[in-house]
Short mmCIF file of C-alpha atoms in Angstrom, two decimals:
data_model
loop_
_atom_site.label_atom_id
_atom_site.label_comp_id
_atom_site.label_asym_id
_atom_site.label_seq_id
_atom_site.Cartn_x
_atom_site.Cartn_y
_atom_site.Cartn_z
CA MET A 964 104.24 -3.97 -2.84
CA ALA A 965 106.47 -0.97 -2.84
CA LEU A 966 109.43 -0.81 -0.52
CA LEU A 967 110.12 1.63 2.29
CA ILE A 968 113.38 2.99 3.70
CA THR A 969 113.18 3.27 7.48
CA ASP A 970 114.57 6.00 9.70
CA ALA A 971 117.52 3.71 10.44
CA CYS A 972 118.96 4.73 7.03
CA ILE A 973 122.49 6.16 7.29
CA ASN A 974 122.39 7.82 3.84
CA CYS A 975 125.27 5.71 2.58
CA ASP A 976 124.26 6.24 -1.08
CA MET A 977 124.35 2.52 -1.90
CA CYS A 978 120.68 2.17 -2.89
CA LEU A 979 120.25 5.30 -5.01
CA PRO A 980 122.10 4.17 -8.17
CA GLU A 981 120.70 0.62 -7.89
CA CYS A 982 117.05 1.47 -8.55
CA PRO A 983 116.18 0.79 -12.20
CA ASN A 984 112.93 2.78 -11.86
CA THR A 985 114.56 5.86 -10.28
CA ALA A 986 112.11 5.46 -7.40
CA ILE A 987 114.73 6.32 -4.75
CA THR A 988 115.41 9.97 -4.00
CA GLU A 989 117.08 11.97 -1.28
CA GLY A 990 114.59 12.88 1.40
CA LYS A 991 114.86 15.51 4.10
CA LYS A 992 116.45 13.09 6.59
CA VAL A 993 116.90 9.76 4.81
CA TYR A 994 116.47 8.37 1.32
CA GLU A 995 112.86 7.78 0.27
CA ILE A 996 111.18 5.40 -2.15
CA GLU A 997 108.36 6.70 -4.35
CA PRO A 998 105.74 3.93 -4.08
CA LEU A 999 104.20 4.72 -7.47
CA ARG A 1000 107.56 4.06 -9.16
CA CYS A 1001 108.76 1.11 -7.06
CA THR A 1002 108.21 -2.31 -8.65
CA GLU A 1003 110.56 -4.14 -6.26
CA CYS A 1004 112.70 -4.59 -9.40
CA VAL A 1005 110.02 -6.81 -11.00
CA GLY A 1006 110.67 -6.63 -14.73
CA PHE A 1007 114.37 -6.02 -14.21
CA TYR A 1008 115.76 -8.42 -11.61
CA ASP A 1009 114.69 -11.43 -9.54
CA ASN A 1010 115.10 -9.53 -6.27
CA PRO A 1011 115.12 -5.87 -5.20
CA THR A 1012 118.63 -4.54 -5.74
CA CYS A 1013 118.30 -1.82 -3.11
CA ILE A 1014 117.74 -4.45 -0.42
CA ALA A 1015 120.73 -6.45 -1.68
CA VAL A 1016 123.13 -3.52 -1.33
CA CYS A 1017 121.82 -1.96 1.88
CA PRO A 1018 124.50 -2.49 4.53
CA ILE A 1019 122.14 -2.01 7.49
CA ASN A 1020 118.98 -3.75 6.22
CA CYS A 1021 116.74 -0.71 6.58
CA ILE A 1022 114.62 -1.33 3.47
CA ILE A 1023 111.37 -3.13 4.17
CA PRO A 1024 108.04 -3.81 2.43
CA ASN A 1025 105.77 -0.78 2.61
CA PRO A 1026 102.58 -1.95 4.37
CA GLN A 1027 100.56 0.84 2.73
CA TYR A 1028 101.27 -0.48 -0.78
CA ILE A 1029 100.46 -4.18 -0.97
CA GLU A 1030 100.79 -5.42 -4.56
CA SER A 1031 101.13 -8.86 -6.10
CA LYS A 1032 103.94 -9.74 -8.48
CA GLU A 1033 101.44 -9.47 -11.34
CA GLU A 1034 100.43 -5.95 -10.24
CA LEU A 1035 104.09 -4.96 -9.99
CA LEU A 1036 104.66 -6.26 -13.53
CA VAL A 1037 101.76 -4.13 -14.79
CA LYS A 1038 103.31 -1.11 -13.05
CA PHE A 1039 106.71 -1.97 -14.60
CA LYS A 1040 105.17 -2.10 -18.08
CA ALA A 1041 103.37 1.21 -17.57
CA LEU A 1042 106.56 2.90 -16.34
CA ASN A 1043 108.71 1.49 -19.11
CA ILE A 1044 106.14 1.50 -21.91
CA VAL A 1045 106.99 -2.07 -22.88
#
């Protein structure tokens, strides 16, 4: 499933450079994650790097985008033309 940055985000800039799929962008109020680009780092890392670096734990699973690890891997391959 894609991840979601909550309104608790303090715009600290920690997550932005960590996303290997460039799914994180600056939103109007807080950073946002593009669900069609987010693979939860499947294909790159064992765990989502944005969650690992977030100092306030405001990145959560996006309940609107439930995907299995296999589906995330398919998305990774499509995004990276592997």
